[in-house]
Amino acid sequence: MAPRHKKMASVASTAPSSAMSSRMTSRASSPAPTKRQPFRFFDLPSELRLRIYEYALWTPKPVDLVSDNFRTILPRLALFLVSRRMHSEAYPVFYAQPIRLFPDARSRFYKTKKPLLQRLPTKYREAITTLELQLGPGWSRIPLNQNTRSQLGLMECKSLRTLKVFIELDPTNDMIFEGFRGDNATSDTYKWHCVQLLAGIMEQVPSLEVVEFDAYPSVAKNGPLVSALIRKVKEGGKKLVYGPLRRWDKDDNEPGLIGLEAAMASMVIGSNAPQSVAVTA
């Protein structure tokens, strides 16, 4: 009986040692993990880096003071915090996209005392290349922030080349606006306000080269507001162009086709274009 107990003890003692030896063997045979090297972004050509910055920083709409900036703008600006070099390369790309001069009428910052341009540091103002001026909303009661005072910072926009003027409505020549113009206001009050805004921008920004006009279909090119603005641009010696929505440069009498109207205008049933048919009574 004694030899049997001795043999069982030896078997029990060798079991843990065999498991440990197999574990050590497996550890020795597995390769050591290699350290992952960071991507050398700055080794890329400068043209490719700028294109990557555009994809990462540009937004579909003009940059403006809106409540959802923490979702659309703030995550993009995290790129500025990577390093000093990336910040110096990225911020001119971000501010090269259109910046709205005064807040949109649908924004809760519409009547703020400080528009976006006034809130920016001088370094960022100097990088702005395109401003957007939105006209029409607030015509009955013009917000106090819509002016070209020196505190706005227009004189520091040394890289500004293009001003995009979008006209949502023209309240100067339609009877439906009568009775809503406010105290001591005439049909030309808002028109001259817009002309003064445009003149103030052109005077304070000598680097401005191009003024682009676009509008909704209800706005006529030969209306009092648009005509006065076009005349002011020509007096200032700036290049006048028209936006893609109305395409006023194609046909002066074109009312403008957008959305469903444009789709219906280009629609053709069948493989052949429609032909005229003469009908005799």
Coordinates of C-alpha atoms in Angstrom, one line a residue, residues 6-279:
K6 CA 4.1 7.5 -3.0
K7 CA 3.3 7.2 -6.7
M8 CA 0.0 9.2 -6.4
A9 CA 1.9 12.0 -4.6
S10 CA 4.5 12.2 -7.4
V11 CA 1.8 12.5 -10.0
A12 CA 0.0 15.2 -8.1
S13 CA 3.3 17.2 -7.8
T14 CA 4.2 17.0 -11.5
A15 CA 0.8 18.3 -12.7
P16 CA 1.3 22.0 -11.8
S17 CA 4.9 22.0 -13.0
S18 CA 3.9 20.7 -16.4
A19 CA 1.2 23.4 -16.7
M20 CA 3.6 26.1 -15.7
S21 CA 6.2 24.9 -18.1
S22 CA 3.8 24.8 -21.0
R23 CA 2.7 28.4 -20.1
M24 CA 6.3 29.6 -20.1
T25 CA 6.9 27.9 -23.4
S26 CA 3.9 29.6 -25.0
R27 CA 5.0 33.0 -23.7
A28 CA 8.5 32.5 -25.1
S29 CA 7.2 31.5 -28.5
S30 CA 4.8 34.5 -29.0
P31 CA 6.4 37.5 -30.6
A32 CA 6.9 40.7 -28.6
P33 CA 4.3 43.4 -29.5
T34 CA 5.8 46.1 -31.8
K35 CA 5.4 49.8 -30.8
R36 CA 3.0 51.6 -33.1
Q37 CA 4.7 54.5 -34.7
P38 CA 2.7 57.8 -35.2
F39 CA 1.7 58.9 -38.7
R40 CA 4.2 61.5 -39.9
F41 CA 1.5 64.0 -41.1
F42 CA 3.9 66.9 -41.7
D43 CA 6.0 64.8 -44.1
L44 CA 3.1 65.1 -46.6
P45 CA 3.4 67.7 -49.3
S46 CA 1.9 71.1 -48.3
E47 CA -0.8 70.9 -51.0
L48 CA -2.0 67.6 -49.6
R49 CA -2.0 68.9 -46.1
L50 CA -4.1 71.9 -47.1
R51 CA -6.6 69.6 -48.8
I52 CA -6.9 67.5 -45.6
Y53 CA -7.5 70.7 -43.6
E54 CA -10.3 71.7 -45.9
Y55 CA -12.0 68.3 -45.5
A56 CA -11.7 68.5 -41.7
L57 CA -12.5 72.1 -41.1
W58 CA -14.9 73.4 -43.8
T59 CA -18.7 73.4 -43.1
P60 CA -21.6 73.3 -45.6
K61 CA -23.0 76.6 -44.4
P62 CA -21.3 79.9 -43.7
V63 CA -19.7 80.2 -40.2
D64 CA -22.1 82.1 -38.0
L65 CA -23.2 82.6 -34.4
V66 CA -25.7 79.8 -34.0
S67 CA -26.8 77.6 -31.1
D68 CA -25.5 74.3 -32.6
N69 CA -21.9 75.4 -33.1
F70 CA -20.9 73.1 -30.3
R71 CA -21.9 70.2 -32.6
T72 CA -20.8 71.5 -36.0
I73 CA -17.9 73.8 -35.2
L74 CA -16.3 72.9 -31.9
P75 CA -15.3 69.4 -32.8
R76 CA -13.5 70.8 -35.9
L77 CA -11.6 73.4 -33.9
A78 CA -10.0 70.6 -31.8
L79 CA -7.5 70.3 -34.6
F80 CA -6.0 73.6 -33.5
L81 CA -4.9 72.0 -30.2
V82 CA -2.8 69.3 -31.7
S83 CA 0.4 71.4 -31.9
R84 CA 1.5 75.0 -32.7
R85 CA 2.5 74.1 -36.2
M86 CA -0.8 72.5 -37.0
H87 CA -2.6 75.5 -35.6
S88 CA -0.6 77.9 -37.7
E89 CA -1.4 75.8 -40.8
A90 CA -5.0 75.1 -40.0
Y91 CA -6.5 78.4 -38.9
P92 CA -6.0 80.2 -42.3
V93 CA -7.9 77.3 -43.9
F94 CA -10.8 77.5 -41.5
Y95 CA -11.2 81.2 -41.9
A96 CA -11.0 81.0 -45.6
Q97 CA -14.5 79.7 -45.8
P98 CA -17.4 82.3 -45.9
I99 CA -18.0 84.1 -42.6
R100 CA -21.4 85.7 -42.0
L101 CA -21.0 89.3 -41.0
F102 CA -24.2 89.7 -39.0
P103 CA -26.1 86.8 -37.3
D104 CA -28.9 85.1 -39.2
A105 CA -32.4 86.2 -38.3
R106 CA -33.4 82.7 -37.2
S107 CA -30.5 82.6 -34.7
R108 CA -30.9 83.5 -31.1
F109 CA -27.9 85.7 -31.5
Y110 CA -29.7 87.8 -34.1
K111 CA -29.8 90.9 -31.9
T112 CA -26.5 90.3 -30.1
K113 CA -24.3 93.4 -29.4
K114 CA -21.2 91.7 -30.7
P115 CA -21.4 89.9 -34.1
L116 CA -19.0 87.0 -34.8
L117 CA -16.4 89.3 -36.6
Q118 CA -16.2 91.5 -33.5
R119 CA -15.6 88.6 -31.2
L120 CA -12.6 87.2 -33.2
P121 CA -9.0 88.1 -32.4
T122 CA -7.1 90.2 -34.8
K123 CA -5.1 87.3 -36.1
Y124 CA -8.2 85.5 -37.2
R125 CA -9.8 88.5 -38.8
E126 CA -6.7 89.0 -40.9
A127 CA -7.2 85.4 -42.3
I128 CA -10.8 86.0 -43.5
T129 CA -11.1 85.9 -47.3
T130 CA -14.9 85.9 -47.8
L131 CA -17.7 87.6 -45.9
E132 CA -21.5 87.1 -46.4
L133 CA -23.9 89.9 -45.9
Q134 CA -27.6 88.8 -45.5
L135 CA -30.2 91.4 -46.4
G136 CA -34.0 91.4 -45.9
P137 CA -34.7 90.0 -42.5
G138 CA -35.3 92.7 -39.9
W139 CA -36.3 95.3 -42.4
S140 CA -39.2 96.5 -40.2
R141 CA -37.0 96.9 -37.2
I142 CA -33.3 96.9 -38.0
P143 CA -31.1 95.4 -35.2
L144 CA -28.6 97.8 -33.7
N145 CA -25.7 95.5 -34.4
Q146 CA -26.1 95.9 -38.2
N147 CA -23.6 98.8 -38.7
T148 CA -20.1 99.2 -39.9
R149 CA -18.6 100.9 -36.9
S150 CA -14.9 100.6 -36.3
Q151 CA -15.4 98.2 -33.3
L152 CA -16.7 95.6 -35.8
G153 CA -13.1 95.0 -37.0
L154 CA -13.5 95.4 -40.7
M155 CA -10.3 97.3 -41.1
E156 CA -8.4 94.3 -39.8
C157 CA -9.7 92.0 -42.6
K158 CA -6.6 92.5 -44.7
S159 CA -7.1 89.3 -46.7
L160 CA -10.8 89.9 -47.5
R161 CA -11.3 89.5 -51.3
T162 CA -15.0 88.6 -51.8
L163 CA -18.2 89.9 -50.3
K164 CA -21.3 87.7 -50.9
V165 CA -24.6 89.7 -50.6
F166 CA -27.7 87.5 -50.4
I167 CA -31.0 89.4 -50.6
E168 CA -33.9 87.5 -49.1
L169 CA -36.6 90.1 -49.8
D170 CA -37.0 93.7 -51.1
P171 CA -39.5 95.7 -49.1
T172 CA -39.1 98.9 -51.1
N173 CA -41.6 98.4 -53.9
D174 CA -44.4 96.3 -52.7
M175 CA -47.7 97.5 -51.1
I176 CA -47.9 94.4 -48.8
F177 CA -45.1 95.9 -46.7
E178 CA -47.0 99.1 -46.1
G179 CA -47.9 99.6 -42.4
F180 CA -45.1 97.4 -41.1
R181 CA -42.1 99.6 -41.7
G182 CA -41.9 101.1 -38.2
D183 CA -42.0 104.6 -36.8
N184 CA -40.9 107.4 -39.2
A185 CA -39.8 104.9 -41.9
T186 CA -40.5 105.2 -45.6
S187 CA -40.3 102.8 -48.4
D188 CA -36.7 103.8 -49.0
T189 CA -35.5 103.6 -45.4
Y190 CA -34.3 100.0 -45.6
K191 CA -32.8 100.5 -49.1
W192 CA -30.5 103.3 -47.9
H193 CA -29.6 101.3 -44.8
C194 CA -28.3 98.5 -47.0
V195 CA -26.5 100.9 -49.3
Q196 CA -24.7 102.4 -46.3
L197 CA -23.7 98.9 -45.1
L198 CA -22.2 98.1 -48.4
A199 CA -20.5 101.5 -48.7
G200 CA -19.0 101.1 -45.2
I201 CA -17.6 97.7 -46.0
M202 CA -16.0 98.9 -49.2
E203 CA -14.5 101.9 -47.5
Q204 CA -12.9 100.0 -44.6
V205 CA -11.7 97.0 -46.6
P206 CA -9.4 98.3 -49.5
S207 CA -8.4 94.7 -50.3
L208 CA -12.0 93.8 -51.4
E209 CA -12.1 92.9 -55.1
V210 CA -15.4 91.1 -55.8
V211 CA -19.0 91.6 -54.7
E212 CA -21.4 88.8 -55.5
F213 CA -25.2 89.3 -55.5
D214 CA -27.7 86.5 -55.2
A215 CA -31.3 86.4 -54.1
Y216 CA -34.6 84.5 -53.7
P217 CA -36.9 84.3 -56.7
S218 CA -39.2 87.0 -55.2
V219 CA -36.4 89.6 -55.5
A220 CA -36.2 91.4 -58.8
K221 CA -32.9 92.5 -60.3
N222 CA -34.3 95.8 -61.5
G223 CA -36.0 96.5 -58.2
P224 CA -35.0 99.6 -56.1
L225 CA -32.9 97.7 -53.6
V226 CA -30.8 95.6 -56.0
S227 CA -30.4 98.4 -58.4
A228 CA -29.1 100.8 -55.7
L229 CA -26.6 98.1 -54.5
I230 CA -25.4 97.4 -58.0
R231 CA -24.9 101.1 -58.6
K232 CA -22.9 101.4 -55.4
V233 CA -20.6 98.5 -56.4
K234 CA -19.9 100.1 -59.8
E235 CA -19.2 103.4 -58.2
G236 CA -16.6 101.8 -55.9
G237 CA -14.8 100.1 -58.8
K238 CA -15.3 96.6 -57.6
K239 CA -15.9 93.5 -59.8
L240 CA -19.6 92.6 -59.9
V241 CA -20.7 89.0 -60.2
Y242 CA -23.9 87.1 -59.6
G243 CA -24.5 84.0 -57.6
P244 CA -25.6 80.5 -58.8
L245 CA -29.2 80.6 -57.4
R246 CA -30.6 83.4 -59.6
R247 CA -28.0 83.3 -62.4
W248 CA -28.6 87.0 -63.2
D249 CA -25.5 87.0 -65.4
K250 CA -27.2 84.5 -67.8
D251 CA -30.4 86.4 -68.4
D252 CA -31.5 89.7 -66.8
N253 CA -35.2 88.8 -67.1
E254 CA -34.7 85.3 -65.8
P255 CA -36.9 85.0 -62.7
G256 CA -34.7 82.3 -61.2
L257 CA -35.4 78.6 -60.9
I258 CA -34.7 76.7 -57.7
G259 CA -35.7 73.4 -56.2
L260 CA -38.6 71.7 -57.9
E261 CA -38.9 74.4 -60.6
A262 CA -35.4 73.7 -61.8
A263 CA -36.0 70.0 -61.8
M264 CA -39.2 70.3 -63.8
A265 CA -37.6 72.7 -66.3
S266 CA -34.9 70.2 -67.2
M267 CA -37.2 67.1 -67.2
V268 CA -37.8 65.4 -70.5
I269 CA -40.3 62.5 -71.0
G270 CA -39.0 59.9 -73.3
S271 CA -35.8 59.8 -75.3
N272 CA -36.5 62.7 -77.5
A273 CA -36.9 66.3 -76.6
P274 CA -40.4 67.8 -76.8
Q275 CA -41.4 69.2 -80.1
S276 CA -43.8 72.0 -80.9
V277 CA -47.1 70.9 -82.5
A278 CA -49.2 73.2 -84.7
V279 CA -52.9 73.2 -83.9

